[in-house]
Coordinates of N, CA, C and O in Angstrom, one line a residue:
X1 N 85.0 101.2 95.8 CA 85.3 99.7 95.3 C 84.3 99.2 96.1 O 83.4 99.9 97.1
X2 N 83.9 98.3 95.8 CA 82.7 97.5 96.2 C 82.8 96.4 97.5 O 83.9 95.9 97.1
X3 N 82.3 96.2 98.7 CA 82.9 95.9 99.9 C 83.3 93.7 99.3 O 83.6 93.0 99.6
X4 N 82.1 93.2 98.1 CA 82.2 92.2 98.0 C 83.6 92.1 97.2 O 83.5 91.1 97.0
X5 N 84.2 93.3 96.8 CA 85.4 92.9 95.7 C 86.3 92.8 96.8 O 87.7 92.8 96.5
X6 N 86.2 93.2 98.5 CA 87.7 93.7 99.3 C 88.2 92.2 99.5 O 87.7 91.2 99.5
X7 N 89.7 92.8 99.9 CA 90.9 91.5 99.7 C 90.9 91.9 101.2 O 90.5 93.3 101.6
X8 N 91.9 91.4 101.6 CA 92.1 91.2 103.5 C 92.8 92.7 103.7 O 92.3 93.4 104.7
X9 N 93.5 93.3 103.2 CA 93.9 94.9 103.1 C 92.7 96.2 102.8 O 93.1 96.8 103.8
X10 N 91.9 95.5 102.5 CA 90.7 96.5 102.3 C 89.8 96.8 103.2 O 89.7 97.6 103.8
X11 N 90.2 95.1 103.7 CA 89.0 95.1 104.8 C 89.7 95.9 106.3 O 89.5 96.9 106.9
X12 N 90.9 95.9 106.1 CA 92.0 96.1 107.3 C 92.0 97.6 107.6 O 91.6 98.6 108.3
X13 N 91.6 98.5 106.6 CA 92.3 99.7 106.2 C 91.0 100.8 106.5 O 90.7 101.3 106.4
X14 N 89.8 99.7 106.1 CA 88.6 100.5 106.0 C 87.7 100.8 107.6 O 87.9 99.7 108.6
X15 N 87.6 102.3 107.8 CA 87.4 102.6 109.4 C 86.2 101.6 110.0 O 86.3 101.7 111.6
X16 N 85.2 102.0 109.2 CA 84.3 101.1 109.6 C 84.1 99.4 110.5 O 84.1 99.3 111.4
X17 N 85.3 99.1 109.2 CA 85.4 97.8 109.9 C 86.6 97.3 110.6 O 86.0 96.7 112.0
X18 N 87.2 98.5 110.9 CA 88.3 98.5 112.2 C 87.2 98.7 113.8 O 87.6 97.8 114.5
X19 N 86.4 99.8 113.6 CA 85.3 100.4 114.6 C 84.5 98.6 114.7 O 84.5 98.2 116.1
X20 N 84.1 97.7 113.8 CA 83.4 96.8 113.9 C 84.3 95.7 114.9 O 83.8 95.0 115.5
X21 N 85.4 95.5 114.4 CA 86.2 94.4 115.4 C 86.6 95.2 116.2 O 87.2 94.3 117.6
X22 N 86.7 96.3 117.0 CA 87.5 96.7 117.5 C 85.6 97.0 118.7 O 85.9 97.7 120.2
X23 N 85.0 96.7 118.4 CA 83.3 96.9 118.8 C 83.2 98.1 119.3 O 83.0 98.4 120.3
X24 N 83.2 99.3 118.9 CA 83.2 100.9 119.0 C 82.2 101.4 118.6 O 82.1 102.3 119.1
X25 N 81.4 100.3 118.0 CA 80.3 101.4 117.3 C 78.9 100.3 116.8 O 79.7 99.5 116.3
X26 N 78.0 100.4 117.9 CA 76.9 99.2 117.3 C 76.5 99.4 116.4 O 76.3 98.5 115.5
X27 N 76.8 100.6 115.4 CA 75.5 100.4 113.7 C 76.8 99.2 112.9 O 76.6 98.8 112.0
X28 N 78.3 99.9 113.3 CA 79.1 99.5 112.3 C 79.0 97.5 112.4 O 79.0 96.6 112.1
X29 N 78.3 96.8 113.8 CA 79.0 95.9 114.4 C 77.7 95.4 114.0 O 77.9 94.1 113.1
X30 N 76.2 95.8 114.0 CA 75.1 95.1 113.3 C 75.9 95.1 111.2 O 75.2 94.3 111.2
X31 N 75.8 96.3 110.7 CA 76.1 96.0 109.5 C 77.2 95.2 109.0 O 77.2 94.2 108.3
X32 N 78.7 95.1 109.7 CA 79.2 93.6 109.4 C 78.9 92.7 109.7 O 79.1 91.2 108.9
X33 N 78.1 92.0 110.7 CA 77.3 91.4 111.4 C 76.7 90.8 110.2 O 76.8 89.4 109.8
X34 N 75.6 91.3 110.0 CA 75.1 91.3 108.7 C 75.6 90.9 107.5 O 75.0 89.7 106.6
X35 N 76.6 91.8 107.1 CA 77.0 91.5 106.1 C 77.9 90.3 105.6 O 78.1 89.7 104.6
X36 N 78.5 89.7 106.7 CA 79.4 88.4 107.3 C 78.4 87.5 106.6 O 78.8 86.4 105.9
X37 N 77.3 87.7 106.9 CA 75.9 86.8 107.0 C 75.6 86.1 105.6 O 75.2 85.3 105.2
X38 N 75.5 87.3 104.9 CA 75.5 87.6 103.5 C 76.3 87.4 102.5 O 76.2 86.5 101.2
X39 N 77.4 87.4 102.5 CA 78.7 87.2 102.1 C 79.7 86.0 102.6 O 80.7 86.5 103.1
X40 N 79.1 84.9 103.0 CA 79.9 83.7 103.4 C 81.0 83.4 102.8 O 81.9 82.9 103.2
X41 N 81.0 83.5 101.6 CA 82.5 83.4 101.0 C 83.3 84.1 101.1 O 85.0 84.1 100.7
X42 N 83.5 85.4 101.4 CA 84.1 86.6 102.3 C 84.9 86.1 103.9 O 85.0 87.2 104.3
X43 N 84.6 84.9 104.1 CA 85.0 85.0 106.0 C 85.9 84.9 106.1 O 86.4 85.5 106.7
X44 N 87.3 84.1 105.4 CA 87.9 83.5 104.8 C 88.7 85.3 105.0 O 89.7 85.7 106.3
X45 N 88.8 86.6 104.7 CA 89.6 87.1 104.2 C 89.2 88.0 105.6 O 89.8 88.6 106.2
X46 N 87.7 88.3 105.7 CA 87.2 88.9 107.1 C 87.7 88.8 108.2 O 88.4 89.0 109.6
X47 N 88.0 87.0 108.3 CA 88.5 86.9 109.6 C 90.0 87.2 109.8 O 90.5 87.5 110.8
X48 N 90.8 86.7 108.3 CA 92.2 87.2 108.8 C 92.5 88.9 108.8 O 93.0 89.5 109.7
X49 N 91.5 89.7 108.2 CA 91.4 91.1 108.7 C 91.1 91.3 110.1 O 91.7 92.0 110.7
X50 N 90.3 90.7 110.3 CA 89.8 90.9 111.9 C 90.7 90.5 112.9 O 91.4 91.1 114.0
X51 N 91.6 89.3 112.8 CA 92.3 89.1 113.5 C 94.1 90.1 113.2 O 94.4 90.6 114.7
X52 N 94.2 90.5 112.1 CA 95.1 91.4 112.1 C 94.7 93.2 112.7 O 95.2 93.5 113.7
X53 N 93.5 93.1 112.9 CA 93.2 94.6 113.2 C 93.3 94.4 114.9 O 93.5 95.1 115.6
X54 N 92.7 93.1 115.5 CA 92.9 92.8 116.9 C 93.9 92.7 117.8 O 94.7 92.9 118.7
X55 N 95.2 92.6 116.5 CA 96.4 92.0 117.3 C 97.2 93.7 117.0 O 98.4 93.4 117.6
X56 N 96.9 94.4 116.5 CA 97.6 95.8 116.6 C 97.5 96.9 117.3 O 95.9 96.0 118.5
X57 N 98.0 97.6 118.0 CA 98.0 98.5 119.3 C 97.7 99.0 118.6 O 98.0 100.6 118.7
X58 N 96.2 99.3 119.0 CA 95.5 100.1 118.4 C 94.6 100.9 120.1 O 94.7 100.9 120.7
X59 N 94.6 102.8 119.9 CA 93.7 102.9 120.5 C 93.0 103.6 120.5 O 92.2 103.7 119.4
X60 N 92.0 104.2 121.2 CA 90.5 104.2 121.3 C 90.3 105.8 120.2 O 90.1 105.4 119.1
X61 N 91.3 106.3 120.5 CA 91.6 107.7 119.2 C 93.0 108.1 119.3 O 93.9 108.1 119.9
X62 N 93.3 108.2 117.8 CA 94.9 108.7 117.5 C 95.2 109.8 118.5 O 93.9 111.0 117.9
X63 N 96.5 110.1 118.4 CA 96.5 111.3 119.4 C 96.6 112.4 118.3 O 96.0 113.7 118.4
X64 N 96.5 112.4 116.5 CA 95.7 113.3 115.9 C 96.1 112.7 114.4 O 96.3 111.6 114.3
X65 N 95.8 113.3 113.4 CA 95.7 112.5 112.0 C 96.6 112.3 112.0 O 96.9 111.3 110.7
X66 N 97.7 112.9 111.8 CA 99.1 113.0 111.1 C 99.4 110.9 111.5 O 100.2 110.2 111.0
X67 N 99.1 111.2 112.7 CA 99.3 109.9 113.4 C 98.7 108.5 112.7 O 99.6 107.5 112.2
X68 N 97.7 109.0 112.5 CA 96.7 108.0 112.4 C 97.1 107.5 110.9 O 97.2 106.6 110.6
X69 N 97.4 108.5 110.1 CA 97.5 108.3 108.6 C 98.7 108.1 108.3 O 98.7 107.0 107.5
X70 N 99.8 108.1 109.1 CA 101.0 107.4 108.9 C 100.7 105.6 109.6 O 101.6 104.9 108.8
X71 N 100.4 105.7 110.4 CA 99.7 103.9 111.1 C 99.0 103.5 109.8 O 99.2 102.2 109.2
X72 N 98.4 103.9 109.4 CA 97.4 103.7 108.4 C 98.5 102.9 107.2 O 98.6 102.1 106.7
X73 N 99.4 104.0 106.5 CA 100.3 103.6 105.7 C 101.4 102.3 105.6 O 101.8 101.9 105.4
X74 N 101.6 102.3 107.4 CA 102.7 101.6 107.6 C 101.9 100.4 107.3 O 102.1 98.9 106.7
X75 N 100.3 99.9 107.7 CA 99.9 98.9 108.1 C 99.5 98.7 106.3 O 99.9 97.3 105.8
X76 N 99.1 99.2 105.2 CA 99.3 99.1 104.2 C 100.8 98.5 103.1 O 101.1 97.5 102.8
X77 N 101.5 99.2 103.6 CA 103.3 98.6 103.4 C 103.1 97.3 103.7 O 103.9 96.6 102.9
X78 N 103.1 96.9 104.9 CA 102.9 95.9 106.0 C 102.5 94.8 104.8 O 102.9 93.7 104.3
X79 N 101.1 94.9 104.5 CA 100.1 94.3 103.8 C 100.8 93.5 102.2 O 100.6 92.7 101.6
X80 N 101.5 94.8 101.8 CA 101.9 94.6 100.7 C 103.5 94.0 100.3 O 103.1 92.7 99.4
X81 N 103.8 94.0 101.7 CA 105.2 92.8 101.6 C 104.7 91.5 101.9 O 105.3 90.7 100.5
X82 N 103.2 91.2 102.8 CA 103.1 90.3 103.0 C 102.7 89.7 101.2 O 103.2 88.2 101.3
X83 N 101.9 90.1 100.5 CA 101.3 89.7 99.8 C 102.6 89.4 98.6 O 102.7 88.1 98.4
X84 N 103.4 90.1 98.2 CA 104.9 90.1 97.3 C 105.3 88.8 97.9 O 105.5 88.2 97.1
X85 N 105.3 88.4 98.9 CA 106.2 87.1 99.6 C 105.1 86.1 99.1 O 105.8 85.2 99.4
X86 N 104.1 86.2 99.6 CA 103.4 84.9 98.8 C 103.0 84.9 97.7 O 102.5 83.9 97.7
X87 N 103.3 85.9 97.1 CA 102.8 85.6 95.8 C 104.5 84.8 94.4 O 104.4 84.6 93.6
X88 N 105.7 84.7 95.4 CA 106.7 84.1 94.5 C 106.5 83.1 94.7 O 105.8 82.2 95.6
X89 N 107.1 82.7 93.7 CA 107.2 81.2 93.2 C 108.0 80.5 93.8 O 109.0 81.0 93.4
X90 N 108.1 79.1 94.0 CA 109.2 78.3 94.4 C 109.9 77.8 93.3 O 109.9 77.8 92.4
X91 N 111.4 78.3 93.6 CA 112.4 78.1 92.9 C 113.0 79.0 91.5 O 113.4 79.1 91.1
X92 N 112.3 80.2 92.1 CA 112.4 81.8 91.4 C 113.1 82.5 91.6 O 113.3 82.8 93.1

């Protein structure tokens, strides 16, 4: 998937984007700041994803891969539930 096709959930689950949001890697920060400037039409999705990532209780490094993978799956499930809820039509 290309970055310009990213939706909020794609940004959230992208490890480089997470490091950017948490100010953990200078290269990622530079890349995403430049990307945001070049693709201003994706600003809303990026801001939503940034808010979500920053609001989570992230640690600098997961205790182990299983912990990280489980956390990533829970986030995906939460996003899917939110999407399903926002797609429901009134009166249906």
